[in-house]
Amino acid sequence: MAEQVKLLGHWASAFNCRVEIALKWKGIEYEFIQQDLQNKSPLLLKCNPIHKKIPVLLHNGKPICESLVILEYIDETWKGNPIFPEDPHERAIARFWANFIDEKCLPAIKKACFTKDDKGIEETIELLKTLEAQLNDKKFFGGDSVGLVDIVANLIGYWLGVIQEAVGVEVLTKEKFPRLYKWIEEYVSCSVIKEHLPPREKLLAFAKANYNNQ
Amino acid sequence: MAEQVKLLGHWASAFNCRVEIALKWKGIEYEFIQQDLQNKSPLLLKCNPIHKKIPVLLHNGKPICESLVILEYIDETWKGNPIFPEDPHERAIARFWANFIDEKCLPAIKKACFTKDDKGIEETIELLKTLEAQLNDKKFFGGDSVGLVDIVANLIGYWLGVIQEAVGVEVLTKEKFPRLYKWIEEYVSCSVIKEHLPPREKLLAFAKANYNNQ
């Protein structure tokens, strides 16, 4: 039986984009099935009955949910062009920073951008300082090449800039975060990444339409 | 150089206990260094400068933080007696449920037990129903033997019973959750687990002293 890879996703989601970039990175052919998040499909509800969220990867009919879990699955299933470091300690460090982005940065960014709460803005700036320090003088979070943390951090490297412009909040600036900015430039210039990020103007229009009333 | 494994932890922490049980499960010798959480040691702050939390595993001087990341590290570093399933899809399912416990159940349990909030109590009961359904008729979440989800779920299998008794909230009862109760009995009877859970009376006294004023 030919291998069947499907992705239930949404073009404007940073979490969906993580999975698409990982699949492209590995050179895996897949069918993308755009989901209507206002009117969830029976397939999405069947595949992710607990969280009812995209992205869901369907590999030969078996669903895998949650973007970080999907990235682990992709790296374990298709071994070429690894996303995770090989060394267990470096893998642990990568998982730590991926969780830091999802568990710390994401809630703070939501508070800063969607409620425009001063404490949320301060908190986001502090967290970005921590990320900037972690990046240090490395080209990518993964060192010389893109790895797990870079793919997860597209939330900051691409989405945050668009969302702050859409909602009129400023947390990430070139002056305050020169190293993060340098990383963003490297990251979005990387060919696999560049080709698979949603177009900026389209994403900005989506963000203006959807994130201003949250 | 002889391998050096140290654990910075706290005897009453369910997160610490996950790591201790995983190390015992693997038969790894380690030095336990009890931490004073009111007065954090320079060693803890140096090893986990971001979250400043236990548990931290120190393996040959290298720190690994966050209990789920540590469990991945332990399973990747010492291969015998695996904690994670071998099959990538089963691994993904195990990671999904481990995250479900930490990201969904834990905040709801805190709300239910520490603020005694009615919505928190209802939400916890709903989440426990989901876990009960996932357990189904399996002996362990891992199937016939203890695995990642069982070790992570000690929060529910051991700590929740003690905490609800300490604070006078009832969410987990044998009548409502017969399958979870059967699992708890199997889990705490398992020799490696039984020997390394903190004594119930001592944990109850700790919970009464520490969780009633939250």
Coordinates of C-alpha atoms in Angstrom, one line a residue:
Chain A
M1 CA 0.0 0.0 0.0
A2 CA 1.3 3.4 -0.9
E3 CA 2.0 5.6 2.1
Q4 CA -0.8 8.1 2.8
V5 CA -0.1 11.4 4.6
K6 CA -2.8 14.0 5.1
L7 CA -2.8 17.1 7.1
L8 CA -6.0 18.7 8.6
G9 CA -5.0 22.3 9.0
H10 CA -5.6 26.0 8.5
W11 CA -3.3 28.1 6.3
A12 CA -3.1 31.0 8.8
S13 CA -2.1 28.9 11.8
A14 CA 1.4 29.0 13.1
F15 CA 0.9 25.5 14.6
N16 CA -0.2 24.2 11.2
C17 CA 2.8 25.8 9.6
R18 CA 5.2 24.0 12.0
V19 CA 3.9 20.7 10.7
E20 CA 3.9 21.8 7.0
I21 CA 7.5 23.0 7.3
A22 CA 8.6 19.8 9.0
L23 CA 7.0 17.7 6.3
K24 CA 8.6 19.8 3.5
W25 CA 11.9 19.7 5.4
K26 CA 11.7 15.9 5.2
G27 CA 10.5 15.9 1.6
I28 CA 7.3 14.1 2.5
E29 CA 4.4 14.4 0.0
Y30 CA 1.1 15.1 1.7
E31 CA -2.4 16.2 1.0
F32 CA -3.4 19.4 2.8
I33 CA -7.1 19.5 3.9
Q34 CA -8.0 23.1 4.9
Q35 CA -10.4 23.2 7.8
D36 CA -13.2 25.6 8.6
L37 CA -12.5 26.5 12.2
Q38 CA -16.0 28.1 12.6
N39 CA -17.7 24.9 11.5
K40 CA -15.5 22.0 12.3
S41 CA -15.7 19.0 10.0
P42 CA -16.8 15.5 11.1
L43 CA -13.3 14.3 10.1
L44 CA -11.6 16.8 12.4
L45 CA -13.9 16.0 15.3
K46 CA -13.4 12.3 14.7
C47 CA -9.6 12.6 14.6
N48 CA -9.2 15.0 17.5
P49 CA -12.2 14.4 19.7
I50 CA -10.4 15.7 22.8
H51 CA -9.2 19.1 21.7
K52 CA -11.1 19.4 18.4
K53 CA -8.2 21.5 17.1
I54 CA -5.9 21.6 14.1
P55 CA -3.3 20.5 13.1
V56 CA -4.0 16.8 12.9
L57 CA -1.6 14.6 10.9
L58 CA -3.2 11.5 9.4
H59 CA -0.6 8.9 8.5
N60 CA -2.1 5.8 6.8
G61 CA -5.4 6.7 8.5
K62 CA -3.9 7.0 12.0
P63 CA -4.4 10.5 13.6
I64 CA -1.7 12.3 15.5
C65 CA -2.7 15.6 17.3
E66 CA -0.9 18.6 18.8
S67 CA 1.9 20.2 16.8
L68 CA 4.8 19.3 19.2
V69 CA 3.7 15.7 19.3
I70 CA 3.4 15.7 15.5
L71 CA 6.9 17.1 15.1
E72 CA 8.3 14.3 17.3
Y73 CA 6.3 11.7 15.3
I74 CA 7.5 13.1 12.0
D75 CA 11.1 13.0 13.1
E76 CA 10.8 9.5 14.5
T77 CA 9.0 8.1 11.4
W78 CA 11.0 9.7 8.6
K79 CA 14.7 9.7 9.7
G80 CA 16.3 11.8 6.9
N81 CA 17.0 15.6 7.5
P82 CA 16.6 15.4 11.3
I83 CA 14.7 18.1 13.1
F84 CA 15.7 17.0 16.6
P85 CA 19.4 16.9 17.6
E86 CA 20.8 13.4 17.9
D87 CA 22.4 13.8 21.3
P88 CA 19.9 13.1 24.2
H89 CA 21.1 16.1 26.2
E90 CA 20.7 18.4 23.2
R91 CA 17.3 16.9 22.5
A92 CA 16.3 17.7 26.0
I93 CA 17.5 21.3 25.6
A94 CA 15.5 21.6 22.3
R95 CA 12.3 20.2 24.0
F96 CA 12.8 22.6 26.9
W97 CA 12.9 25.7 24.6
A98 CA 10.0 24.4 22.4
N99 CA 7.9 24.1 25.6
F100 CA 9.1 27.5 26.8
I101 CA 7.7 29.0 23.6
D102 CA 4.3 27.3 23.9
E103 CA 3.8 27.4 27.6
K104 CA 5.4 30.8 28.5
C105 CA 5.7 33.0 25.4
L106 CA 2.4 32.1 23.8
P107 CA 0.1 32.9 26.7
A108 CA 2.0 36.2 27.3
I109 CA 1.8 37.1 23.6
K110 CA -2.0 36.5 23.6
K111 CA -2.3 38.7 26.6
A112 CA -0.2 41.4 25.1
C113 CA -1.7 41.4 21.6
F114 CA -5.3 40.4 22.3
T115 CA -6.1 42.2 25.5
K116 CA -3.4 44.9 25.1
D117 CA -2.7 44.4 28.8
D118 CA 0.4 46.3 30.1
K119 CA 1.5 43.4 32.2
G120 CA 1.2 41.1 29.2
I121 CA 3.3 43.5 27.2
E122 CA 6.0 43.7 29.9
E123 CA 5.9 39.9 30.4
T124 CA 6.3 39.3 26.6
I125 CA 9.3 41.6 26.4
E126 CA 10.9 39.8 29.4
L127 CA 10.3 36.4 27.7
L128 CA 11.7 37.6 24.4
K129 CA 14.8 38.8 26.2
T130 CA 15.2 35.3 27.6
L131 CA 14.9 33.9 24.1
E132 CA 17.3 36.5 22.7
A133 CA 19.9 35.5 25.3
Q134 CA 19.4 31.8 24.5
L135 CA 20.0 32.6 20.8
N136 CA 23.2 34.4 21.7
D137 CA 25.4 34.6 18.6
K138 CA 24.1 31.4 17.0
K139 CA 22.7 31.6 13.5
F140 CA 19.7 29.4 14.4
F141 CA 18.4 28.2 17.7
G142 CA 19.5 24.8 16.4
G143 CA 23.1 26.1 15.8
D144 CA 24.3 26.2 12.2
S145 CA 21.1 24.8 10.8
V146 CA 17.3 25.0 11.4
G147 CA 16.0 22.7 14.1
L148 CA 13.0 22.0 16.3
V149 CA 13.2 25.3 18.2
D150 CA 13.4 27.4 15.0
I151 CA 10.4 25.6 13.6
V152 CA 8.4 26.1 16.8
A153 CA 9.6 29.7 17.1
N154 CA 8.0 30.7 13.8
L155 CA 5.3 32.0 16.1
I156 CA 7.8 34.7 17.1
G157 CA 9.8 34.8 13.9
Y158 CA 6.9 35.4 11.5
W159 CA 3.5 35.5 13.2
L160 CA 4.3 37.9 16.1
G161 CA 5.4 40.7 13.7
V162 CA 2.2 40.3 11.6
I163 CA -0.1 40.2 14.6
Q164 CA 1.5 43.2 16.4
E165 CA 1.1 45.2 13.2
A166 CA -2.5 44.1 12.9
V167 CA -3.5 44.9 16.4
G168 CA -1.3 48.0 17.0
V169 CA 0.9 46.6 19.8
E170 CA 4.7 46.8 19.8
V171 CA 6.7 44.1 21.7
L172 CA 9.2 42.8 19.2
T173 CA 11.3 45.6 17.6
K174 CA 14.7 45.5 15.9
E175 CA 16.1 48.0 18.4
K176 CA 15.2 46.0 21.4
F177 CA 15.9 42.6 19.9
P178 CA 18.8 42.8 17.4
R179 CA 19.7 39.1 17.7
L180 CA 16.1 37.9 17.3
Y181 CA 15.8 40.1 14.3
K182 CA 18.9 38.7 12.8
W183 CA 17.6 35.2 13.4
I184 CA 14.3 36.1 11.8
E185 CA 16.1 37.4 8.7
E186 CA 18.1 34.1 8.5
Y187 CA 15.0 32.0 9.2
V188 CA 12.7 33.5 6.6
S189 CA 15.5 33.5 4.0
C190 CA 16.0 29.7 4.4
S191 CA 14.5 28.2 1.2
V192 CA 12.2 25.5 2.7
I193 CA 10.9 28.0 5.2
K194 CA 10.4 30.9 2.7
E195 CA 8.5 28.9 0.3
H196 CA 6.0 27.6 2.9
L197 CA 5.2 30.5 5.1
P198 CA 1.8 32.1 4.2
P199 CA 2.2 35.3 2.2
R200 CA 2.7 38.3 4.7
E201 CA 0.0 40.5 3.2
K202 CA -2.6 37.7 3.2
L203 CA -1.8 36.8 6.8
L204 CA -1.9 40.5 7.8
A205 CA -5.4 40.9 6.3
F206 CA -6.5 37.7 8.1
A207 CA -5.0 39.0 11.4
K208 CA -6.7 42.4 11.0
A209 CA -10.0 40.7 10.4
N210 CA -9.8 38.1 13.1
Y211 CA -7.6 39.4 16.0
N212 CA -8.8 42.9 16.5
N213 CA -11.9 42.0 18.4
Q214 CA -10.5 39.4 20.7
Chain B
M1 CA 34.8 8.4 34.9
A2 CA 32.0 6.8 36.8
E3 CA 28.6 8.0 35.7
Q4 CA 27.1 10.6 38.1
V5 CA 23.4 11.0 38.4
K6 CA 21.9 13.5 40.8
L7 CA 18.3 14.7 41.3
L8 CA 17.4 18.0 42.8
G9 CA 13.9 17.5 44.0
H10 CA 11.4 17.6 46.8
W11 CA 10.0 14.4 48.4
A12 CA 6.4 15.7 48.3
S13 CA 6.3 16.7 44.7
A14 CA 4.4 14.5 42.2
F15 CA 6.7 15.8 39.4
N16 CA 9.8 14.8 41.4
C17 CA 8.2 11.4 42.0
R18 CA 7.8 10.9 38.2
V19 CA 11.5 11.2 37.8
E20 CA 12.4 9.0 40.8
I21 CA 10.1 6.3 39.6
A22 CA 11.6 6.4 36.1
L23 CA 15.1 6.1 37.5
K24 CA 14.1 3.2 39.8
W25 CA 12.3 1.6 36.9
K26 CA 15.5 1.7 34.9
G27 CA 17.6 0.6 37.9
I28 CA 19.7 3.8 37.8
E29 CA 21.6 4.7 40.9
Y30 CA 21.3 8.4 41.8
E31 CA 21.9 10.8 44.6
F32 CA 18.8 12.6 45.7
I33 CA 19.3 16.2 46.9
Q34 CA 16.3 17.5 48.7
Q35 CA 15.6 21.2 47.9
D36 CA 14.1 23.9 50.2
L37 CA 11.5 25.4 48.0
Q38 CA 11.1 28.5 50.2
N39 CA 14.8 29.2 50.0
K40 CA 16.1 28.0 46.7
S41 CA 19.7 26.8 46.6
P42 CA 22.3 28.4 44.4
L43 CA 22.7 25.0 42.7
L44 CA 19.0 24.9 41.8
L45 CA 19.0 28.5 40.5
K46 CA 22.1 27.7 38.5
C47 CA 20.7 24.5 37.0
N48 CA 17.2 25.9 36.2
P49 CA 17.7 29.7 35.8
I50 CA 14.5 30.0 33.7
H51 CA 11.9 28.2 35.7
K52 CA 13.8 27.9 39.1
K53 CA 11.8 24.7 39.7
I54 CA 12.4 21.2 40.7
P55 CA 12.9 18.5 39.5
V56 CA 16.3 18.9 37.8
L57 CA 18.3 15.9 36.8
L58 CA 22.0 16.3 36.7
H59 CA 23.7 13.7 34.5
N60 CA 27.5 14.0 34.6
G61 CA 27.1 17.6 35.6
K62 CA 24.6 18.5 32.8
P63 CA 21.2 19.7 34.0
I64 CA 17.9 18.6 32.4
C65 CA 14.8 20.5 33.6
E66 CA 11.0 19.8 33.5
S67 CA 9.6 16.4 34.4
L68 CA 8.3 15.4 31.0
V69 CA 11.6 16.4 29.3
I70 CA 13.5 14.5 31.9
L71 CA 11.4 11.3 31.3
E72 CA 12.2 11.6 27.6
Y73 CA 15.9 12.0 28.4
I74 CA 16.0 9.1 30.8
D75 CA 14.3 6.8 28.3
E76 CA 16.7 7.8 25.5
T77 CA 19.8 7.6 27.7
W78 CA 19.2 4.3 29.4
K79 CA 17.5 1.9 27.0
G80 CA 16.5 -1.0 29.3
N81 CA 13.0 -1.3 30.7
P82 CA 11.5 1.3 28.3
I83 CA 9.0 3.8 29.6
F84 CA 7.9 5.0 26.1
P85 CA 6.3 2.6 23.6
E86 CA 8.6 1.6 20.7
D87 CA 6.1 2.3 17.9
P88 CA 6.1 6.0 16.8
H89 CA 2.3 6.2 16.7
E90 CA 1.9 4.7 20.2
R91 CA 4.7 7.1 21.4
A92 CA 2.6 10.0 20.0
I93 CA -0.5 8.7 21.8
A94 CA 1.5 8.4 25.1
R95 CA 2.9 12.0 24.7
F96 CA -0.6 13.3 23.9
W97 CA -2.1 11.8 27.2
A98 CA 0.9 12.9 29.2
N99 CA 0.4 16.5 27.9
F100 CA -3.4 16.2 28.6
I101 CA -2.7 15.5 32.2
D102 CA -0.2 18.4 32.6
E103 CA -2.0 21.0 30.5
K104 CA -5.6 20.2 31.1
C105 CA -6.0 18.1 34.3
L106 CA -3.4 19.9 36.4
P107 CA -4.8 23.4 36.1
A108 CA -8.4 22.2 36.6
I109 CA -7.3 20.2 39.7
K110 CA -5.6 23.3 41.1
K111 CA -8.7 25.3 40.6
A112 CA -10.9 22.6 42.1
C113 CA -8.7 21.9 45.2
F114 CA -7.0 25.2 45.9
T115 CA -9.8 27.7 45.1
K116 CA -12.7 25.2 45.6
D117 CA -14.2 26.8 42.6
D118 CA -17.4 25.0 41.4
K119 CA -16.5 25.4 37.8
G120 CA -13.0 23.9 38.5
I121 CA -14.7 21.0 40.3
E122 CA -17.0 20.3 37.3
E123 CA -14.2 20.7 34.8
T124 CA -12.0 18.3 36.8
I125 CA -14.8 15.7 36.9
E126 CA -15.2 16.0 33.1
L127 CA -11.5 15.6 32.5
L128 CA -11.3 12.6 34.8
K129 CA -14.2 11.1 32.8
T130 CA -12.1 11.5 29.6
L131 CA -9.2 9.8 31.3
E132 CA -11.5 7.0 32.6
A133 CA -12.7 6.4 29.0
Q134 CA -9.2 6.4 27.7
L135 CA -8.2 3.8 30.3
N136 CA -11.2 1.6 29.2
D137 CA -10.5 -1.9 30.3
K138 CA -6.7 -1.8 30.1
K139 CA -4.8 -2.7 33.3
F140 CA -2.5 0.3 32.8
F141 CA -2.6 3.4 30.5
G142 CA 0.4 1.7 28.9
G143 CA -1.5 -1.6 28.3
D144 CA -0.3 -4.6 30.3
S145 CA 2.6 -2.8 31.9
V146 CA 3.3 0.6 33.4
G147 CA 4.4 3.2 30.9
L148 CA 4.8 7.0 30.5
V149 CA 1.2 7.9 31.0
D150 CA 0.9 5.8 34.2
I151 CA 4.0 7.5 35.6
V152 CA 2.8 11.0 34.7
A153 CA -0.7 10.2 36.0
N154 CA 0.6 9.5 39.6
L155 CA -0.7 13.1 40.0
I156 CA -4.2 11.6 39.8
G157 CA -3.4 8.0 41.0
Y158 CA -1.8 9.1 44.3
W159 CA -1.6 12.9 44.8
L160 CA -5.2 13.8 44.0
G161 CA -6.7 11.5 46.6
V162 CA -4.4 12.9 49.3
I163 CA -5.0 16.5 48.3
Q164 CA -8.7 16.3 48.1
E165 CA -8.7 14.7 51.6
A166 CA -6.5 17.5 52.9
V167 CA -8.6 20.3 51.5
G168 CA -12.0 18.8 51.8
V169 CA -13.0 18.6 48.1
E170 CA -14.3 15.5 46.4
V171 CA -13.7 15.0 42.7
L172 CA -12.3 11.5 42.4
T173 CA -14.5 8.9 44.0
K174 CA -14.7 5.1 43.5
E175 CA -18.4 5.4 42.7
K176 CA -17.9 7.9 39.9
F177 CA -14.6 6.5 38.5
P178 CA -14.5 2.7 39.0
R179 CA -12.0 2.2 36.2
L180 CA -9.6 4.9 37.5
Y181 CA -9.9 3.4 40.9
K182 CA -9.1 -0.1 39.7
W183 CA -6.1 1.4 37.8
I184 CA -5.0 3.2 41.0
E185 CA -5.1 -0.1 42.9
E186 CA -3.0 -1.8 40.3
Y187 CA -0.6 1.1 40.0
V188 CA 0.2 1.6 43.7
S189 CA 0.5 -2.2 44.1
C190 CA 3.2 -2.4 41.4
S191 CA 6.4 -3.0 43.4
V192 CA 8.7 -0.3 42.0
I193 CA 5.9 2.3 42.4
K194 CA 4.8 1.2 45.9
E195 CA 8.3 1.4 47.2
H196 CA 9.0 4.9 45.9
L197 CA 5.8 6.8 46.6
P198 CA 6.0 9.1 49.6
P199 CA 4.2 7.6 52.7
R200 CA 0.5 8.6 52.5
E201 CA 0.2 9.9 56.1
K202 CA 3.3 12.0 55.7
L203 CA 2.1 13.4 52.4
L204 CA -1.4 14.1 53.9
A205 CA 0.2 16.0 56.8
F206 CA 2.3 18.0 54.2
A207 CA -0.8 18.7 52.1
K208 CA -2.9 19.8 55.1
A209 CA -0.1 22.2 56.2
N210 CA 0.6 23.6 52.7
Y211 CA -2.5 23.4 50.5
N212 CA -5.2 24.7 52.8
N213 CA -4.3 28.4 52.5
Q214 CA -3.7 28.5 48.8

